[in-house]
mmCIF file of N, CA and C in Angstrom:
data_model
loop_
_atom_site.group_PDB
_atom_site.id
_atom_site.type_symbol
_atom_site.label_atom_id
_atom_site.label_comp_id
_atom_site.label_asym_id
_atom_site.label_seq_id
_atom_site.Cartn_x
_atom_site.Cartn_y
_atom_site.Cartn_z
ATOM 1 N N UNK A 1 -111.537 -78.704 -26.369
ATOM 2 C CA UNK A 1 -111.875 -77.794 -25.291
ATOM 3 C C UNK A 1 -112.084 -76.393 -25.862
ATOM 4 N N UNK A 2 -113.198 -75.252 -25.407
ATOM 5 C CA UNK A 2 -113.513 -74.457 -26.393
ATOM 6 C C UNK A 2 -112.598 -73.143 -25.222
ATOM 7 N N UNK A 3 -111.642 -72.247 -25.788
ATOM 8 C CA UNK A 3 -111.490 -71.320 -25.521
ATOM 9 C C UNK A 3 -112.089 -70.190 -25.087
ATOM 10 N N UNK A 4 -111.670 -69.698 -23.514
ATOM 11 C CA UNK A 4 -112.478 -68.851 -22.614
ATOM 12 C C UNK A 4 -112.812 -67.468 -23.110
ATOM 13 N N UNK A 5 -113.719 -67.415 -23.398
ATOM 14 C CA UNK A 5 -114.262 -65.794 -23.961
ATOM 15 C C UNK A 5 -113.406 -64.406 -23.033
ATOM 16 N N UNK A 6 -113.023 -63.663 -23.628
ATOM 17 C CA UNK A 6 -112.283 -62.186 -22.818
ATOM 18 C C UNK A 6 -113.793 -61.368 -22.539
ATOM 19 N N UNK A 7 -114.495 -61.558 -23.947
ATOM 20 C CA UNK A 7 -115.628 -60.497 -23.246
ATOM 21 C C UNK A 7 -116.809 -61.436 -22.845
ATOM 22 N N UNK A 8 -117.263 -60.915 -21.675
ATOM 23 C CA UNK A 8 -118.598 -61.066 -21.387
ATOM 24 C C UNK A 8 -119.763 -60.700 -21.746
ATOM 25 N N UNK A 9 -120.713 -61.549 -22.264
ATOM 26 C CA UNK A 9 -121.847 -61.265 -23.168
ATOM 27 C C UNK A 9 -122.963 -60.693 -21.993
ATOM 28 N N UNK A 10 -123.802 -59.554 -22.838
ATOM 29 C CA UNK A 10 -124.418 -58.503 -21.658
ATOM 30 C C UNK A 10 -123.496 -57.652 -20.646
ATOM 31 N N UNK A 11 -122.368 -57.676 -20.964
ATOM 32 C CA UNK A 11 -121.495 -56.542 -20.417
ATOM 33 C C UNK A 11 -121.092 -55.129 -21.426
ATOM 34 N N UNK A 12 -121.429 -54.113 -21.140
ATOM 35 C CA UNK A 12 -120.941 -53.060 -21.605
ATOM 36 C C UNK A 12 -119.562 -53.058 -21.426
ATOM 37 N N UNK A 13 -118.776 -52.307 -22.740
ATOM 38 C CA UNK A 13 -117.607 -51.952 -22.543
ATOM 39 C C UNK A 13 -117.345 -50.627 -23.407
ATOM 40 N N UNK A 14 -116.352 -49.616 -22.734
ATOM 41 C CA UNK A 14 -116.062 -48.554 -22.867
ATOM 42 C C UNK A 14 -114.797 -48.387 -23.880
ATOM 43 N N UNK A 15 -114.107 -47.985 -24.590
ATOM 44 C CA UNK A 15 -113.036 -47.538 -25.334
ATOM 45 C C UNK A 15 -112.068 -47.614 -23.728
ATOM 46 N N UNK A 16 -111.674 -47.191 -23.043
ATOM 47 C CA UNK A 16 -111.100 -47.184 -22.083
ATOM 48 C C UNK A 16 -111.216 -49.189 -21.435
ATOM 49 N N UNK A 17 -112.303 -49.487 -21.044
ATOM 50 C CA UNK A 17 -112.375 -50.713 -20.607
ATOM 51 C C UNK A 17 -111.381 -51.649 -21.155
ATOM 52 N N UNK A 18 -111.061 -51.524 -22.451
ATOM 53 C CA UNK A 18 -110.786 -52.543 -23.718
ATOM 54 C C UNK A 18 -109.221 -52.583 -23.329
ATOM 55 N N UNK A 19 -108.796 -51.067 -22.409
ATOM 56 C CA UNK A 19 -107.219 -51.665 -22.367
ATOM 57 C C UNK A 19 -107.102 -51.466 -21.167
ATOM 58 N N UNK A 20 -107.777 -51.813 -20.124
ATOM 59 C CA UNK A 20 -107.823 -52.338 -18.808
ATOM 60 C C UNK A 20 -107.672 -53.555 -19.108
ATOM 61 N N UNK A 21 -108.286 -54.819 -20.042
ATOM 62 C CA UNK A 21 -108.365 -55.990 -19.827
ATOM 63 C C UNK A 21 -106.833 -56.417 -19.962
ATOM 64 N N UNK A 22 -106.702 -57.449 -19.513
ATOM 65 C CA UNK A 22 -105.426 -58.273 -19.407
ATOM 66 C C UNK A 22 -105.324 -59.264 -20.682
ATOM 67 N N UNK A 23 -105.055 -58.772 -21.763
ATOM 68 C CA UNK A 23 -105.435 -59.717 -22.895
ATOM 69 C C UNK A 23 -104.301 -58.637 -24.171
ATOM 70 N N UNK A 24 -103.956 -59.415 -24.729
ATOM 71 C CA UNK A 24 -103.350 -58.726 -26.173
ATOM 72 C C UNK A 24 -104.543 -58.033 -26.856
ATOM 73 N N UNK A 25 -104.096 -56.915 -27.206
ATOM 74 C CA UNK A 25 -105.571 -56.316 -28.455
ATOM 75 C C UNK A 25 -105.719 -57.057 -29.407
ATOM 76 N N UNK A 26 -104.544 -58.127 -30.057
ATOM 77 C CA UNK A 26 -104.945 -58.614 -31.278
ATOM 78 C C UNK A 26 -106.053 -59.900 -30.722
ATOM 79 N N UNK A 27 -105.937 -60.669 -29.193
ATOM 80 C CA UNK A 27 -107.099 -61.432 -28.990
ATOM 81 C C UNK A 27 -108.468 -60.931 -28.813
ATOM 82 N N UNK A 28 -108.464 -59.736 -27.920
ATOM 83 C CA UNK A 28 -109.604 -59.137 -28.048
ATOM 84 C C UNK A 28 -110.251 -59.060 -29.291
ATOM 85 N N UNK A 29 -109.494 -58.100 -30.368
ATOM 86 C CA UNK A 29 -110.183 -57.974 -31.667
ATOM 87 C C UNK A 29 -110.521 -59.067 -32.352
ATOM 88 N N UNK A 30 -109.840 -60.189 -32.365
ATOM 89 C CA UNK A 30 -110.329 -61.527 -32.798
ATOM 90 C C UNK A 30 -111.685 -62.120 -32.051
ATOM 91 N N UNK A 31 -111.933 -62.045 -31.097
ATOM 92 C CA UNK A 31 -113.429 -62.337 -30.361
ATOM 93 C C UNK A 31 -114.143 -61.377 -31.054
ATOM 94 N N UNK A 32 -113.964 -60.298 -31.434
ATOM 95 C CA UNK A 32 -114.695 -58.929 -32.118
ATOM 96 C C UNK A 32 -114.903 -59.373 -33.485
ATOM 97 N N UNK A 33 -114.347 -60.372 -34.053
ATOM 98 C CA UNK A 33 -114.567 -60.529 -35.179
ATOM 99 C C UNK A 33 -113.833 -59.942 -36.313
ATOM 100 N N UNK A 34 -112.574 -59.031 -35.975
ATOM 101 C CA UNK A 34 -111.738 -58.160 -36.208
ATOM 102 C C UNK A 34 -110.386 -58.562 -36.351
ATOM 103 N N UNK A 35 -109.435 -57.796 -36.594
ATOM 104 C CA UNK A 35 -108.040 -58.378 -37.097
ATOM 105 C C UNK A 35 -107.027 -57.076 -36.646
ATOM 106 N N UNK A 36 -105.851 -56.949 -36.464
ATOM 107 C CA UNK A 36 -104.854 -55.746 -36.020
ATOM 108 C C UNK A 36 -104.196 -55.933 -37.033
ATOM 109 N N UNK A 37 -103.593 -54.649 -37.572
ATOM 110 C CA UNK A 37 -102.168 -54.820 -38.443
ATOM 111 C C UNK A 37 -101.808 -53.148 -38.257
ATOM 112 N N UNK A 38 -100.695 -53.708 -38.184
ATOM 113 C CA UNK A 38 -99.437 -52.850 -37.761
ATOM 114 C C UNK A 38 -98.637 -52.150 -38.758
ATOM 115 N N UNK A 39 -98.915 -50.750 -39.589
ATOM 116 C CA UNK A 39 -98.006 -51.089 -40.460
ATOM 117 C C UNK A 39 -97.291 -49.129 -40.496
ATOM 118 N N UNK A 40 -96.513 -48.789 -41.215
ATOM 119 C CA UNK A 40 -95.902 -47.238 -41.124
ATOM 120 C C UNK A 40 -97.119 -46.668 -42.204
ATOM 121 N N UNK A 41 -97.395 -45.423 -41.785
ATOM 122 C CA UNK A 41 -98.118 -44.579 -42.686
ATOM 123 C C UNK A 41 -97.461 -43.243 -43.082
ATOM 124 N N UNK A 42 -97.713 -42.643 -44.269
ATOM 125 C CA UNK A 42 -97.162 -41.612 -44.702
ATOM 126 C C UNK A 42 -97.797 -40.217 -44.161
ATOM 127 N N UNK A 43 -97.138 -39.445 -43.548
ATOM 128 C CA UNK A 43 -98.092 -38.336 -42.711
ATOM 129 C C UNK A 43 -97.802 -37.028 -44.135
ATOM 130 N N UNK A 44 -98.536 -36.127 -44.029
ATOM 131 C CA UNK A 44 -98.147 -34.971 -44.919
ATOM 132 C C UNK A 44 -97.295 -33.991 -44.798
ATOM 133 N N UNK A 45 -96.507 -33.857 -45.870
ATOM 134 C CA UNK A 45 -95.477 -32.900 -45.711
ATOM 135 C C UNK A 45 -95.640 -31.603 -45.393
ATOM 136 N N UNK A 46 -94.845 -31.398 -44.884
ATOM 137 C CA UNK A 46 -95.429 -29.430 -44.406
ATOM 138 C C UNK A 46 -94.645 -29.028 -45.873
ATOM 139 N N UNK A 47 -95.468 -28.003 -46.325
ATOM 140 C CA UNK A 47 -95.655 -27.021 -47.534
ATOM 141 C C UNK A 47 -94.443 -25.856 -47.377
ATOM 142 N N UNK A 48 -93.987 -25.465 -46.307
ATOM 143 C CA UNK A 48 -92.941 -24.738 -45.940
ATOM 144 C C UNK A 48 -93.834 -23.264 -45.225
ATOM 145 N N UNK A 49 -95.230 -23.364 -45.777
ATOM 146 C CA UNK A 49 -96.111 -22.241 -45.336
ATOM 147 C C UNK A 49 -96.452 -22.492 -43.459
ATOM 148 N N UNK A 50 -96.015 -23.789 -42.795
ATOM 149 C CA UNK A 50 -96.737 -23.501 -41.812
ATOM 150 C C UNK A 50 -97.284 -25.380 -41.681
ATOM 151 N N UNK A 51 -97.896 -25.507 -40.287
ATOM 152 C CA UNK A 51 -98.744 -26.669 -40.041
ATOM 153 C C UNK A 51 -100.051 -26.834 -40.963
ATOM 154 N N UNK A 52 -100.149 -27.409 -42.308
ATOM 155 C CA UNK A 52 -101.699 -27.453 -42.692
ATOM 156 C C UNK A 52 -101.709 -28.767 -42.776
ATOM 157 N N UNK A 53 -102.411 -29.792 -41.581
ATOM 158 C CA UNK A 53 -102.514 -30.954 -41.770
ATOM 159 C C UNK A 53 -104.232 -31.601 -42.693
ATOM 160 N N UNK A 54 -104.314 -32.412 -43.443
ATOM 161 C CA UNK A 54 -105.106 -32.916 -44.197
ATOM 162 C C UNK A 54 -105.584 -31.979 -45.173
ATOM 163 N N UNK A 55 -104.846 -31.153 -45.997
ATOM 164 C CA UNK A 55 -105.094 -30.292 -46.819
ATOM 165 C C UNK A 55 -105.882 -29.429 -46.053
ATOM 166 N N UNK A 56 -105.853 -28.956 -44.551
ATOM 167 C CA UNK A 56 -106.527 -27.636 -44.573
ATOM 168 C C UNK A 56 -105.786 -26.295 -45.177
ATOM 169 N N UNK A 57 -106.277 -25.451 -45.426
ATOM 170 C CA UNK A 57 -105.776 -23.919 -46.170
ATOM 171 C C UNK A 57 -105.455 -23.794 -44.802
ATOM 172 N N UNK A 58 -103.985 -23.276 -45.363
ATOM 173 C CA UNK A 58 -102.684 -22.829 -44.180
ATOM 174 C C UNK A 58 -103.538 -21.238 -43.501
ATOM 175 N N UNK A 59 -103.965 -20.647 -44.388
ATOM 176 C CA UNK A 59 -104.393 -18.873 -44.048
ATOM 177 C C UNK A 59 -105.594 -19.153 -43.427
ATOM 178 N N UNK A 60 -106.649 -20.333 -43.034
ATOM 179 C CA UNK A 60 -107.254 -20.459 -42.345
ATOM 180 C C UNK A 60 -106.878 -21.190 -40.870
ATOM 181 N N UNK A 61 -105.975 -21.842 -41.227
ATOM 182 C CA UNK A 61 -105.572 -22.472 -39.950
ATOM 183 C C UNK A 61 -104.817 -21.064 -38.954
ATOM 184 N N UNK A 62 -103.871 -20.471 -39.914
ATOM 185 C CA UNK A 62 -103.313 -19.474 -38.859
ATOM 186 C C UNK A 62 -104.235 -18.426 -38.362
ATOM 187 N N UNK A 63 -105.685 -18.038 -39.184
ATOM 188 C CA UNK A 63 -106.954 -17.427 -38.249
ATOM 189 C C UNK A 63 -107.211 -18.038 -37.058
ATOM 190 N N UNK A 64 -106.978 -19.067 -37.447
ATOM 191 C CA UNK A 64 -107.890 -19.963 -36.322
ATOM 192 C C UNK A 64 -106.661 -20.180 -35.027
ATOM 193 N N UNK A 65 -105.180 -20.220 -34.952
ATOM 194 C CA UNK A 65 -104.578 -19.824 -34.287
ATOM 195 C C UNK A 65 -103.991 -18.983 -33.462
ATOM 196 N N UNK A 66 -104.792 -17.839 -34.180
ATOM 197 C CA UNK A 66 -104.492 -16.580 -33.558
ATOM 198 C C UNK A 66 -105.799 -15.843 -32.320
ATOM 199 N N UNK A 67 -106.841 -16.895 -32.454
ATOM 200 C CA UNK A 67 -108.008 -16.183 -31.863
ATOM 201 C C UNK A 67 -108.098 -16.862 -30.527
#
């Protein structure tokens, strides 16, 4: 017996739509052709200068905070 499709073919779907449906994301993404994994990531340490996330220059970020 072949398993009921979540998405409908010729239906648009929105970033929003995708978690309206009533379905686990990891089945969805599997009809997508896609896979989920779950895992901890390392975020960047603050420098002690301040918020500079992804190597932006701290003395530009605090311009840009102040305006």
């Amino acid at each position: 017996m072949a398993k009921a499709k979540i998405l409908k073919p010729g239906e648009t779907y929105t970033f929003r739509r995708y978690f309206e449906l009533r379905f686990p994301p990891a089945a969805i993404l599997q009809e997508l052709g896609a896979s989920l994994t779950i895992a901890e990531i390392a975020a960047p340490k603050d420098s002690g200068r301040g918020f500079a996330p992804f190597g932006w220059n701290a003395e530009l970020l605090g311009d840009f905070q102040k305006s």
